Short mmCIF file of C-alpha atoms in Angstrom, two decimals:
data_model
loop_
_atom_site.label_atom_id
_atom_site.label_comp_id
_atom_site.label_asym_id
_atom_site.label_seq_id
_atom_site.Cartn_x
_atom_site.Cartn_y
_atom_site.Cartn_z
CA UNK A 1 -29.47 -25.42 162.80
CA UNK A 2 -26.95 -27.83 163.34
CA UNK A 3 -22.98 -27.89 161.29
CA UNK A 4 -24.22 -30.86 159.87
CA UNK A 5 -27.74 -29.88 158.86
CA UNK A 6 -26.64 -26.50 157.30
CA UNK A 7 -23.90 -28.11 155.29
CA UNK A 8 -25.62 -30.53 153.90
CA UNK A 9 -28.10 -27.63 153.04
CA UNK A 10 -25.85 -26.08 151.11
CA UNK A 11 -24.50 -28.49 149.48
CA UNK A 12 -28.00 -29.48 147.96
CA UNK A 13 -27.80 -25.71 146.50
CA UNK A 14 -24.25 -26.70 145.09
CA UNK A 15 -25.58 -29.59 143.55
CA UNK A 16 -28.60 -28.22 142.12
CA UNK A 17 -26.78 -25.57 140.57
CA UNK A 18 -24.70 -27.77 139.23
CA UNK A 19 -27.07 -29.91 138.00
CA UNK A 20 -28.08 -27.07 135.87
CA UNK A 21 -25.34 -26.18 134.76
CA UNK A 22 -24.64 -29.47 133.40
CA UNK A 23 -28.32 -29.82 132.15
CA UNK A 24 -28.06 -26.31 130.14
CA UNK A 25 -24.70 -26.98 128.84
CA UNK A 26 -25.80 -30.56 127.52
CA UNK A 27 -28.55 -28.84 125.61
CA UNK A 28 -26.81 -26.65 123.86
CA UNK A 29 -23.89 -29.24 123.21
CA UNK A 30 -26.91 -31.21 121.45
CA UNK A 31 -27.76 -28.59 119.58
CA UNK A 32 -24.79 -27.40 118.41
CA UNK A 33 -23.64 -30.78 117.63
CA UNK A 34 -26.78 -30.80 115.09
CA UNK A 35 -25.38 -27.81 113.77
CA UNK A 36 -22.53 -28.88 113.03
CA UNK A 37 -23.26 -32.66 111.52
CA UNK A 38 -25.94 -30.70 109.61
CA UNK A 39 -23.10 -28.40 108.38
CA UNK A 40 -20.53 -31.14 107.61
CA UNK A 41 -23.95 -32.88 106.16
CA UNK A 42 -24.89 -30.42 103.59
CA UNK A 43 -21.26 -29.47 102.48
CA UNK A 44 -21.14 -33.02 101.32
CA UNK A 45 -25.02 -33.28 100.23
CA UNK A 46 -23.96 -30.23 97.75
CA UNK A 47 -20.71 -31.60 97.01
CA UNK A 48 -22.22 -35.04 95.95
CA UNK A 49 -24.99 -33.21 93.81
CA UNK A 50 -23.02 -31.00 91.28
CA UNK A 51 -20.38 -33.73 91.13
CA UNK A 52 -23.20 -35.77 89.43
CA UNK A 53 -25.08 -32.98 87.98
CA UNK A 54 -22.24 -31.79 85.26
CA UNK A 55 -21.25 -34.26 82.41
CA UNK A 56 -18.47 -36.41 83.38
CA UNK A 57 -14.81 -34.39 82.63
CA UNK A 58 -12.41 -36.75 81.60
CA UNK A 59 -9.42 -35.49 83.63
CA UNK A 60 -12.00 -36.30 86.86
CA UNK A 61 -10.86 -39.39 88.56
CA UNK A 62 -11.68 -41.74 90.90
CA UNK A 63 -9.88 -41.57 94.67
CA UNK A 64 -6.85 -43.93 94.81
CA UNK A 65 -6.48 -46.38 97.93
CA UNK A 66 -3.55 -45.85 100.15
CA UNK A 67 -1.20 -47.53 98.00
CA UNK A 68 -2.39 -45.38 94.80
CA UNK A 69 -4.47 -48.19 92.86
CA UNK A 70 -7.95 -46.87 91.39
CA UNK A 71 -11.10 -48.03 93.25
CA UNK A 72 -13.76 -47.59 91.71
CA UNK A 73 -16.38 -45.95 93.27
CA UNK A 74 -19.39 -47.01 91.34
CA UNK A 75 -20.61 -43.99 89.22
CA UNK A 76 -23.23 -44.85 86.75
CA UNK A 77 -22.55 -42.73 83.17
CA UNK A 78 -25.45 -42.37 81.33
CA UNK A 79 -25.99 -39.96 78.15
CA UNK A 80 -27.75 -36.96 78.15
CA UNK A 81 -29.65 -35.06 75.87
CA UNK A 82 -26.92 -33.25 74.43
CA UNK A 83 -25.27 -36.68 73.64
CA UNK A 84 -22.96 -36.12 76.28
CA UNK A 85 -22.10 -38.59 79.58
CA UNK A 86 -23.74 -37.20 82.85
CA UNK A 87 -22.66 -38.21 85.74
CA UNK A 88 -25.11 -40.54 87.33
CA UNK A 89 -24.60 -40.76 91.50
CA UNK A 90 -24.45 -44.90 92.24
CA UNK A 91 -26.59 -46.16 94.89
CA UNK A 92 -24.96 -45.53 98.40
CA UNK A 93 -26.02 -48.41 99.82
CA UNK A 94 -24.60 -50.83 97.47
CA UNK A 95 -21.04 -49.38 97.91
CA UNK A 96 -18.89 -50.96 99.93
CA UNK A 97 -16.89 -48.97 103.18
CA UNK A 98 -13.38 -48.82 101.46
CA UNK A 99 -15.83 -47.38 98.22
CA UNK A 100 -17.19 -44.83 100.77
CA UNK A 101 -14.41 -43.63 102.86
CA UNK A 102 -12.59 -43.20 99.53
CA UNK A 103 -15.25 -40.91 98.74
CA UNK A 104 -15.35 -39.03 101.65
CA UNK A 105 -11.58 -38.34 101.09
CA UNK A 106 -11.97 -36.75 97.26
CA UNK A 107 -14.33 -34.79 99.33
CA UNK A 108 -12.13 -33.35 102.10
CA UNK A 109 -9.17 -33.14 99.45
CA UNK A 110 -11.43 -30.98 97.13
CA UNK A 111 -12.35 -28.86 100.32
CA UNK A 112 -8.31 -28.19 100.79
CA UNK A 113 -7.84 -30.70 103.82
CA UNK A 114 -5.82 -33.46 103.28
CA UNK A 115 -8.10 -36.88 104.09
CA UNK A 116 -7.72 -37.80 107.97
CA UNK A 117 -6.10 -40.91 109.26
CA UNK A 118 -8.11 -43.77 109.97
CA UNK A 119 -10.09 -43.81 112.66
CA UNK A 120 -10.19 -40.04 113.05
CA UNK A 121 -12.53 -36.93 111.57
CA UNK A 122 -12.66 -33.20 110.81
CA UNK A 123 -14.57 -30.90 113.61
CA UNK A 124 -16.13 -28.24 111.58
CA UNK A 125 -16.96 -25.07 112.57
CA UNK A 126 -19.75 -23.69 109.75
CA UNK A 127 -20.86 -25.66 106.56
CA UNK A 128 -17.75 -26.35 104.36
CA UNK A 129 -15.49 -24.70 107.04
CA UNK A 130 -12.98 -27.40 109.22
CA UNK A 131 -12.35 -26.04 113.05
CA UNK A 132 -8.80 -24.39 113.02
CA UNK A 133 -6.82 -24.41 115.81
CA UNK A 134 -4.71 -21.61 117.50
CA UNK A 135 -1.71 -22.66 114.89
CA UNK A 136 -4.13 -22.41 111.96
CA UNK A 137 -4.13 -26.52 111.65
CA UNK A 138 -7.52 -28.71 110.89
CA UNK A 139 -8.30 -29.91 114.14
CA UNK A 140 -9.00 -33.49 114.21
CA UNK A 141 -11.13 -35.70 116.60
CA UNK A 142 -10.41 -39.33 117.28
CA UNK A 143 -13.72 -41.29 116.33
CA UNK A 144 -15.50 -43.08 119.92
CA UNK A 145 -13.75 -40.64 121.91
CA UNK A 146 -16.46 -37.30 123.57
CA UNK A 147 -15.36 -33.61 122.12
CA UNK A 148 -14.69 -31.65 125.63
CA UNK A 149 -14.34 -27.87 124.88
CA UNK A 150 -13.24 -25.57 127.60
CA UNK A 151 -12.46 -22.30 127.60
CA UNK A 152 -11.83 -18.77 129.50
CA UNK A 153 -13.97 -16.54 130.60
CA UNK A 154 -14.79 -14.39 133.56
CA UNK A 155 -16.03 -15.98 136.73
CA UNK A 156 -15.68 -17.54 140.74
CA UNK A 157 -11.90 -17.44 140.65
CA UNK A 158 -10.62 -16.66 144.62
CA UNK A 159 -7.18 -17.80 145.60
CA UNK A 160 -7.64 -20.52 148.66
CA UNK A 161 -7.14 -17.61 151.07
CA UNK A 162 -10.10 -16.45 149.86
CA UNK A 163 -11.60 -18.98 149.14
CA UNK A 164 -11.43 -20.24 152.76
CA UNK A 165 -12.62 -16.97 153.68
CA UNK A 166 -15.78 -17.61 151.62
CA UNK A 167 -17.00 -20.23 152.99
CA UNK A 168 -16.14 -19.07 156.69
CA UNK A 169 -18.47 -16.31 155.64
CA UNK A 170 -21.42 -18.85 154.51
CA UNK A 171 -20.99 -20.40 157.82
CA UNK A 172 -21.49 -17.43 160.00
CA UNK A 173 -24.09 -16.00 157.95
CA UNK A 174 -26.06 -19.54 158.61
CA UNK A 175 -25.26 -19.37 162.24
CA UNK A 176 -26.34 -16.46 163.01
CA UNK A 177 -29.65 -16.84 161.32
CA UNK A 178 -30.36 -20.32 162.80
CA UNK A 179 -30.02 -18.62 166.68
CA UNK A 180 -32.46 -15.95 165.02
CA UNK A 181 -30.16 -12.86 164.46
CA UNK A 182 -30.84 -11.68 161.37
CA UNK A 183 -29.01 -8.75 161.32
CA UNK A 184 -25.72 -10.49 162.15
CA UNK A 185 -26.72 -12.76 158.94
CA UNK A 186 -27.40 -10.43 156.79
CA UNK A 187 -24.15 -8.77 157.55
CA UNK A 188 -22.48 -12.13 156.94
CA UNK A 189 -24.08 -12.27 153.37
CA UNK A 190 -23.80 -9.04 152.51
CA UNK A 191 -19.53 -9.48 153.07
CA UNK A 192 -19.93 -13.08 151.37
CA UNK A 193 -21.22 -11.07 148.43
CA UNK A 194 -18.85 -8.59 148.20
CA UNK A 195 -15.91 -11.26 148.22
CA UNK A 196 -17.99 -13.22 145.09
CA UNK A 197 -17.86 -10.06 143.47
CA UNK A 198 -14.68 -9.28 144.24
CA UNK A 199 -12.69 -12.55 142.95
CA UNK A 200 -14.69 -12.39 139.07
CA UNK A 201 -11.33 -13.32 137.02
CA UNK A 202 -10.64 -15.14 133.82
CA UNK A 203 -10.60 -18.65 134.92
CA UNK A 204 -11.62 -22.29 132.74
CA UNK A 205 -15.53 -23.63 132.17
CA UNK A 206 -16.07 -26.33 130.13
CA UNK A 207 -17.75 -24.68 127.22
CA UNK A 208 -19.70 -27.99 125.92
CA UNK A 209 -19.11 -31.47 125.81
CA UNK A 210 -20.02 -33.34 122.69
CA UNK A 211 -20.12 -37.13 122.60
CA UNK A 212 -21.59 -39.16 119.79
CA UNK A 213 -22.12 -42.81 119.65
CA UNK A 214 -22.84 -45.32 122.58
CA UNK A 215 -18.49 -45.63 123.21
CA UNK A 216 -17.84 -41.82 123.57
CA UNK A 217 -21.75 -41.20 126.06
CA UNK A 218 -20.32 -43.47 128.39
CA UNK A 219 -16.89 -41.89 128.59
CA UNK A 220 -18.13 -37.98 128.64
CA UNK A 221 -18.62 -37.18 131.86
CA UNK A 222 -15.64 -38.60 133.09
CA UNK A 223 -13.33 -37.19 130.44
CA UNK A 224 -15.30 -33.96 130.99
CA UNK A 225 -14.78 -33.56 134.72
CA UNK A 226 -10.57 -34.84 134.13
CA UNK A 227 -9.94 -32.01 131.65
CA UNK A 228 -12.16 -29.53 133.95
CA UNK A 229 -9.89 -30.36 136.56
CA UNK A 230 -6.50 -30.25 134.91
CA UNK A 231 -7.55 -26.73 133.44
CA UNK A 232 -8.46 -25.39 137.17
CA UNK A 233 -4.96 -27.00 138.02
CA UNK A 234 -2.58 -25.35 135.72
CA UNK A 235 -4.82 -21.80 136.17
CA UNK A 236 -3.76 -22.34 140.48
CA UNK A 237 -7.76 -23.45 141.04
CA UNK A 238 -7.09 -27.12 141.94
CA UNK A 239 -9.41 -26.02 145.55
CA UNK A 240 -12.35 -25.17 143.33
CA UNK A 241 -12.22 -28.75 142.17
CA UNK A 242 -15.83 -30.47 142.68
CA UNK A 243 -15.60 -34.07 144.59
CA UNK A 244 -19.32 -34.72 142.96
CA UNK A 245 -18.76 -33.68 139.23
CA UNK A 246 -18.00 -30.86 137.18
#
């Protein structure tokens, strides 16, 4: 087998497993992304429903705009049958954006969060609960822009020593096999091995990678593989960096 024939071998196995990698990871992205517009979904689908299903308090108001004047959000009262004003929910569609986003803000204000700027949202983490980060602060998510998680756990961390090492080893071990000595191969993989096993530390993965609308798809693998990278960078891991993706 020639150098050129058994690298490019290889690196078919690279990109295969990398491929599915990526394809797993995208799947549960998807469906965790569900999850969580579902969650931020129903908090407000409940929220909406008993603030029309009660009569009407009189010391409930409508949201203000930025400058404090009352918009009014187009709630329908209509008497019940205890002579009292319910609360009847106006037709979403005839509202106007300012109308909505205004509502969306009582919303997040009655669920303790203060409303986001413009332009930006609330990740949640469970229905009616905001993501926190590691100083106990709403973490917010520009709109247009993919959600690119990564994280620490334990895996293929080898300093470039070994790393170098490593992939001396996958060359000898294909080598020897492709002038027929088995043996010498099998010894070759079976010290490749050990050295995999050997180098399992705490190093960065990109958890999931989250990307809604047409604006944020097209930029998610690229901001993806940048963030992978600059994590493997600051952990000392800039050789494990992947020329063909992440």
């Amino acid at each position: 087998m020639s150098k050129k024939m058994f690298w490019g071998v290889a690196l078919l196995v690279i990109l295969l497993g990398t491929a599915a990698v990526w394809f797993i990871q995208h799947e549960r992205a998807e469906i965790q992304q569900l999850e969580l517009d579902l969650a931020e979904t129903e908090a407000f689908a409940k929220w909406w429903e008993q603030r029309h299903a009660a009569p009407q308090d009189a010391s409930s108001e409508d949201p203000k705009s930025a400058d404090g004047e009352r918009i009014d959000v187009g709630k329908s009262d209509e008497t019940s049958d205890h002579g009292q004003k319910a609360n009847t929910p106006p037709d979403w569609n005839s509202l106007t954006p300012e109308q909505r986003q205004q509502i969306f803000d009582q919303f997040y204000l009655q669920n303790g969060l203060k409303p986001p700027p413009r332009g930006y949202e609330y990740r949640w983490k469970d229905e009616g609960v905001p993501l926190l980060d590691e100083n106990g602060n709403p973490v917010l998510h520009k709109k247009g822009e993919p959600i690119v998680d990564i994280h620490m756990q334990v895996g293929f961390a080898p300093t470039l020593e070994e790393f170098k090492r490593y992939k001396q080893l996958m060359w000898d071990a294909g080598v020897a096999e492709s002038r027929g000595d088995f043996a010498e191969a099998e010894r070759f993989e079976a010290e490749r091995k050990a050295l995999e096993a050997s180098v399992q530390r705490m190093r960065p993965f990109v958890k999931f990678t989250i990307a809604k609308g047409d604006e944020a798809i097209s930029k998610a693998d690229r901001v993806t593989k940048e963030k992978l990278d600059a994590a493997l960078r600051e952990h000392g891991l800039e050789h494990l960096i992947s020329p063909w993706g992440y």
